[in-house]
Amino acid sequence: AAGELEWTKVFDGPSDDYGYSLQQTSDNGFVLAGCTDSDVLLVKVTADGDLSWARTIGALQTDAVFAMVPTDEEDGFLLVGHTSSAGAGSNDVLLLKVHQAGVLEWGMTIGGSRCDQAYALDASSEDQFVLAGKTASSSAGGYDALLLKGNHSGHIEWAKALGGSSTDYAYAVQSLEDGAAVIAGYTDSFGAGSWDILLAKVDSVGELVWAMTLGSLDQDQAYALQATTDGGIVVAGSTSG
């Protein structure tokens, strides 16, 4: 609580290993999700950081996950990222559901004939989720921000592309109590600079409520957001302005 370091652990193999998302488990341990070489990586540790198990999920090409949320099952998780091992395009959104001990329950790909990737995920209700990323398959420009809502059985309720004539990404998403969702990322289609922070809100069926940009004449990006109790949004990212 005072910011004192309790422990650090390193888990590595013969290739590069990356951890992008972390969730606590019912035994006070943790599950880490990311990628190793070209496969999805899941690592479970105890409350003291000792390794319980490690799993990989993947095929012949690149598979990676960047975000994870718990399901209503004990120690079950949804994970999102991207894959070039399967799907319709060069990269497709990869959605996985795993249950206790990291066993894969099901996996699916979402996308069109071009590149589609997911970077963020949030639980919108007991059995629903929203994910955010980028799409070139359904875009007005190079890439549009991708926002998608589905349930824990893999049923997709709706998918939306938000953007203009250039490049637009969504790196963060949060669902709201009324079923709406907000995203944060960056845009090269709108704003004052080469890249500006992109913020947008959609309603419960994915229709755009509002969108805005924040930035200088240089490059500004948002990577994280948090809705506040007074109805505001706190955003974190980077700026070169």
CSV table of C-alpha atoms in Angstrom, one decimal:
chain,number,residue,atom,x,y,z
A,1,ALA,CA,0.0,0.0,0.0
A,2,ALA,CA,3.0,2.3,0.6
A,3,GLY,CA,4.5,1.5,-2.8
A,4,GLU,CA,7.0,-1.0,-1.6
A,5,LEU,CA,8.1,-3.7,-4.0
A,6,GLU,CA,7.0,-7.2,-2.8
A,7,TRP,CA,8.4,-9.3,-5.7
A,8,THR,CA,9.3,-9.4,-9.3
A,9,LYS,CA,9.4,-12.4,-11.6
A,10,VAL,CA,10.7,-13.0,-15.1
A,11,PHE,CA,9.3,-15.8,-17.3
A,12,ASP,CA,11.2,-16.2,-20.5
A,13,GLY,CA,12.0,-18.8,-23.1
A,14,PRO,CA,14.1,-19.1,-26.3
A,15,SER,CA,12.1,-16.4,-28.1
A,16,ASP,CA,10.7,-13.0,-27.2
A,17,ASP,CA,7.9,-13.0,-24.7
A,18,TYR,CA,5.4,-10.2,-24.0
A,19,GLY,CA,2.8,-9.7,-21.4
A,20,TYR,CA,0.0,-7.2,-22.2
A,21,SER,CA,-2.9,-8.0,-19.8
A,22,LEU,CA,-3.2,-9.1,-16.2
A,23,GLN,CA,-6.2,-10.4,-14.1
A,24,GLN,CA,-6.4,-11.7,-10.6
A,25,THR,CA,-7.8,-15.2,-10.0
A,26,SER,CA,-10.0,-16.5,-7.2
A,27,ASP,CA,-7.0,-17.9,-5.3
A,28,ASN,CA,-5.4,-14.4,-5.2
A,29,GLY,CA,-2.9,-15.4,-8.0
A,30,PHE,CA,-2.7,-13.8,-11.4
A,31,VAL,CA,-3.1,-14.8,-15.0
A,32,LEU,CA,-1.0,-12.9,-17.6
A,33,ALA,CA,-1.8,-12.8,-21.3
A,34,GLY,CA,0.3,-11.8,-24.2
A,35,CYS,CA,2.4,-13.6,-26.8
A,36,THR,CA,5.5,-15.6,-27.2
A,37,ASP,CA,7.3,-15.8,-30.6
A,38,SER,CA,4.1,-16.1,-32.8
A,39,ASP,CA,1.6,-17.7,-30.4
A,40,VAL,CA,-0.8,-16.5,-27.7
A,41,LEU,CA,0.8,-16.9,-24.2
A,42,LEU,CA,-1.1,-17.5,-20.9
A,43,VAL,CA,0.8,-17.7,-17.6
A,44,LYS,CA,-0.7,-18.4,-14.2
A,45,VAL,CA,1.2,-17.5,-11.1
A,46,THR,CA,0.4,-17.8,-7.4
A,47,ALA,CA,-0.1,-14.8,-5.0
A,48,ASP,CA,3.7,-14.9,-4.4
A,49,GLY,CA,4.5,-14.9,-8.1
A,50,ASP,CA,5.5,-18.6,-8.4
A,51,LEU,CA,4.7,-20.2,-11.7
A,52,SER,CA,1.5,-22.5,-11.6
A,53,TRP,CA,1.3,-23.2,-15.3
A,54,ALA,CA,1.9,-21.7,-18.8
A,55,ARG,CA,0.0,-22.3,-22.0
A,56,THR,CA,0.3,-21.4,-25.6
A,57,ILE,CA,-2.5,-21.1,-28.2
A,58,GLY,CA,-1.7,-20.7,-31.9
A,59,ALA,CA,-1.1,-22.1,-35.4
A,60,LEU,CA,1.5,-21.6,-38.1
A,61,GLN,CA,1.4,-17.8,-38.4
A,62,THR,CA,1.2,-14.9,-35.9
A,63,ASP,CA,-1.3,-15.0,-33.0
A,64,ALA,CA,-1.3,-12.5,-30.1
A,65,VAL,CA,-3.7,-11.2,-27.5
A,66,PHE,CA,-3.6,-7.7,-25.9
A,67,ALA,CA,-6.5,-7.6,-23.5
A,68,MET,CA,-8.4,-9.9,-21.2
A,69,VAL,CA,-11.5,-9.7,-19.0
A,70,PRO,CA,-13.0,-12.3,-16.6
A,71,THR,CA,-16.2,-14.2,-17.5
A,72,ASP,CA,-19.0,-15.2,-15.1
A,73,GLU,CA,-17.3,-18.6,-14.8
A,74,GLU,CA,-14.7,-19.1,-12.0
A,75,ASP,CA,-11.3,-18.2,-13.4
A,76,GLY,CA,-12.6,-18.0,-16.9
A,77,PHE,CA,-11.5,-15.3,-19.3
A,78,LEU,CA,-12.2,-13.7,-22.7
A,79,LEU,CA,-9.1,-12.5,-24.6
A,80,VAL,CA,-8.8,-10.4,-27.8
A,81,GLY,CA,-6.0,-9.7,-30.2
A,82,HIS,CA,-5.3,-10.6,-33.8
A,83,THR,CA,-4.3,-13.6,-35.9
A,84,SER,CA,-2.8,-14.2,-39.3
A,85,SER,CA,-3.2,-18.0,-38.9
A,86,ALA,CA,-6.9,-18.0,-39.7
A,87,GLY,CA,-9.7,-15.8,-40.9
A,88,ALA,CA,-10.7,-13.9,-44.0
A,89,GLY,CA,-7.9,-11.3,-44.3
A,90,SER,CA,-4.2,-10.7,-43.7
A,91,ASN,CA,-5.0,-10.2,-40.0
A,92,ASP,CA,-8.3,-10.8,-38.3
A,93,VAL,CA,-9.5,-10.0,-34.8
A,94,LEU,CA,-8.9,-13.0,-32.6
A,95,LEU,CA,-11.4,-13.7,-29.8
A,96,LEU,CA,-10.8,-16.6,-27.4
A,97,LYS,CA,-12.6,-17.9,-24.3
A,98,VAL,CA,-10.6,-20.0,-21.8
A,99,HIS,CA,-11.7,-21.6,-18.6
A,100,GLN,CA,-9.9,-22.7,-15.5
A,101,ALA,CA,-6.2,-23.8,-16.0
A,102,GLY,CA,-6.1,-21.9,-19.3
A,103,VAL,CA,-8.0,-24.6,-21.3
A,104,LEU,CA,-9.4,-23.2,-24.5
A,105,GLU,CA,-13.2,-23.4,-24.6
A,106,TRP,CA,-13.6,-21.8,-28.0
A,107,GLY,CA,-11.9,-19.4,-30.4
A,108,MET,CA,-13.2,-17.3,-33.4
A,109,THR,CA,-12.0,-14.8,-35.9
A,110,ILE,CA,-13.7,-11.6,-36.9
A,111,GLY,CA,-12.9,-9.6,-40.0
A,112,GLY,CA,-13.0,-9.0,-43.7
A,113,SER,CA,-10.6,-9.3,-46.6
A,114,ARG,CA,-8.0,-6.8,-45.2
A,115,CYS,CA,-6.4,-6.2,-41.8
A,116,ASP,CA,-8.5,-6.1,-38.6
A,117,GLN,CA,-7.1,-6.1,-35.1
A,118,ALA,CA,-8.3,-5.6,-31.5
A,119,TYR,CA,-6.4,-3.9,-28.8
A,120,ALA,CA,-8.9,-3.4,-25.9
A,121,LEU,CA,-11.7,-5.2,-24.2
A,122,ASP,CA,-14.2,-4.4,-21.5
A,123,ALA,CA,-17.1,-6.4,-19.9
A,124,SER,CA,-20.3,-4.5,-20.6
A,125,SER,CA,-22.6,-6.7,-18.4
A,126,GLU,CA,-22.6,-10.1,-16.9
A,127,ASP,CA,-22.5,-11.9,-20.2
A,128,GLN,CA,-21.5,-9.2,-22.7
A,129,PHE,CA,-18.3,-7.4,-23.8
A,130,VAL,CA,-17.2,-4.6,-26.0
A,131,LEU,CA,-13.9,-4.6,-27.9
A,132,ALA,CA,-12.0,-1.9,-29.8
A,133,GLY,CA,-9.2,-1.8,-32.3
A,134,LYS,CA,-8.8,-1.0,-36.0
A,135,THR,CA,-10.2,-2.2,-39.3
A,136,ALA,CA,-9.2,-1.8,-42.9
A,137,SER,CA,-11.9,-4.1,-44.1
A,138,SER,CA,-14.7,-1.7,-43.3
A,139,SER,CA,-13.1,1.7,-43.4
A,140,ALA,CA,-13.6,5.1,-45.1
A,141,GLY,CA,-9.8,5.5,-45.2
A,142,GLY,CA,-6.7,3.5,-44.5
A,143,TYR,CA,-7.9,2.3,-41.1
A,144,ASP,CA,-11.0,3.1,-39.1
A,145,ALA,CA,-11.5,2.7,-35.4
A,146,LEU,CA,-13.3,-0.6,-34.7
A,147,LEU,CA,-15.9,-1.0,-32.0
A,148,LEU,CA,-17.8,-4.3,-31.5
A,149,LYS,CA,-20.2,-5.7,-29.0
A,150,GLY,CA,-20.9,-9.4,-28.4
A,151,ASN,CA,-21.6,-12.0,-25.6
A,152,HIS,CA,-19.6,-14.7,-23.9
A,153,SER,CA,-20.9,-17.3,-26.3
A,154,GLY,CA,-19.3,-15.6,-29.2
A,155,HIS,CA,-22.4,-14.0,-30.7
A,156,ILE,CA,-21.7,-10.6,-32.3
A,157,GLU,CA,-24.5,-8.1,-31.7
A,158,TRP,CA,-23.1,-5.3,-33.8
A,159,ALA,CA,-19.8,-3.9,-35.2
A,160,LYS,CA,-19.1,-0.3,-36.1
A,161,ALA,CA,-16.2,1.4,-37.9
A,162,LEU,CA,-15.6,5.1,-36.9
A,163,GLY,CA,-13.3,7.3,-38.9
A,164,GLY,CA,-12.6,9.5,-41.9
A,165,SER,CA,-10.4,9.5,-45.0
A,166,SER,CA,-7.1,8.7,-43.3
A,167,THR,CA,-6.1,6.6,-40.3
A,168,ASP,CA,-8.1,6.2,-37.1
A,169,TYR,CA,-7.3,3.7,-34.3
A,170,ALA,CA,-9.0,2.8,-31.0
A,171,TYR,CA,-6.7,1.6,-28.2
A,172,ALA,CA,-9.0,1.8,-25.2
A,173,VAL,CA,-12.7,1.1,-24.6
A,174,GLN,CA,-15.0,1.2,-21.6
A,175,SER,CA,-18.6,0.2,-21.3
A,176,LEU,CA,-21.0,2.4,-19.4
A,177,GLU,CA,-24.0,1.5,-17.1
A,178,ASP,CA,-26.6,2.4,-19.8
A,179,GLY,CA,-25.0,0.0,-22.3
A,180,ALA,CA,-23.2,2.8,-24.1
A,181,ALA,CA,-19.4,2.7,-24.6
A,182,VAL,CA,-16.5,5.2,-25.0
A,183,ILE,CA,-13.3,4.7,-26.9
A,184,ALA,CA,-10.0,6.5,-27.0
A,185,GLY,CA,-7.2,6.3,-29.6
A,186,TYR,CA,-5.9,8.6,-32.3
A,187,THR,CA,-6.9,10.0,-35.6
A,188,ASP,CA,-5.1,11.3,-38.6
A,189,SER,CA,-8.4,12.1,-40.3
A,190,PHE,CA,-9.5,15.0,-38.1
A,191,GLY,CA,-8.0,17.5,-35.7
A,192,ALA,CA,-5.2,20.0,-35.5
A,193,GLY,CA,-2.1,17.9,-36.0
A,194,SER,CA,-0.7,14.9,-37.8
A,195,TRP,CA,-2.2,12.7,-35.1
A,196,ASP,CA,-4.7,13.8,-32.6
A,197,ILE,CA,-6.3,12.1,-29.6
A,198,LEU,CA,-9.7,10.6,-30.7
A,199,LEU,CA,-12.5,10.3,-28.2
A,200,ALA,CA,-15.9,8.9,-29.1
A,201,LYS,CA,-19.1,7.6,-27.5
A,202,VAL,CA,-21.7,5.3,-29.0
A,203,ASP,CA,-25.0,4.2,-27.6
A,204,SER,CA,-26.1,0.7,-26.7
A,205,VAL,CA,-26.7,-0.2,-30.3
A,206,GLY,CA,-23.5,1.3,-31.6
A,207,GLU,CA,-24.8,4.5,-33.0
A,208,LEU,CA,-22.4,7.5,-32.6
A,209,VAL,CA,-23.4,9.9,-29.8
A,210,TRP,CA,-20.4,12.3,-30.1
A,211,ALA,CA,-16.8,12.4,-31.2
A,212,MET,CA,-14.0,14.8,-30.5
A,213,THR,CA,-10.3,15.4,-31.0
A,214,LEU,CA,-7.7,16.7,-28.6
A,215,GLY,CA,-4.2,17.7,-29.6
A,216,SER,CA,-1.5,20.1,-30.9
A,217,LEU,CA,0.1,20.5,-34.3
A,218,ASP,CA,2.3,17.4,-33.6
A,219,GLN,CA,1.5,13.8,-32.6
A,220,ASP,CA,-0.9,13.1,-29.8
A,221,GLN,CA,-2.3,9.6,-28.9
A,222,ALA,CA,-4.4,8.1,-26.2
A,223,TYR,CA,-3.8,4.6,-24.9
A,224,ALA,CA,-6.0,4.4,-21.8
A,225,LEU,CA,-9.3,5.9,-20.5
A,226,GLN,CA,-11.4,5.8,-17.4
A,227,ALA,CA,-15.0,7.0,-17.0
A,228,THR,CA,-15.5,8.9,-13.8
A,229,THR,CA,-18.4,9.0,-11.4
A,230,ASP,CA,-19.3,12.6,-12.3
A,231,GLY,CA,-19.8,11.6,-16.0
A,232,GLY,CA,-16.4,12.7,-17.2
A,233,ILE,CA,-13.5,10.8,-18.8
A,234,VAL,CA,-9.8,10.7,-17.8
A,235,VAL,CA,-7.4,9.8,-20.7
A,236,ALA,CA,-3.7,8.9,-20.7
A,237,GLY,CA,-1.4,8.8,-23.6
A,238,SER,CA,1.5,10.6,-25.3
A,239,THR,CA,2.2,13.9,-26.9
A,240,SER,CA,5.1,15.3,-29.0
A,241,GLY,CA,3.6,18.8,-29.1
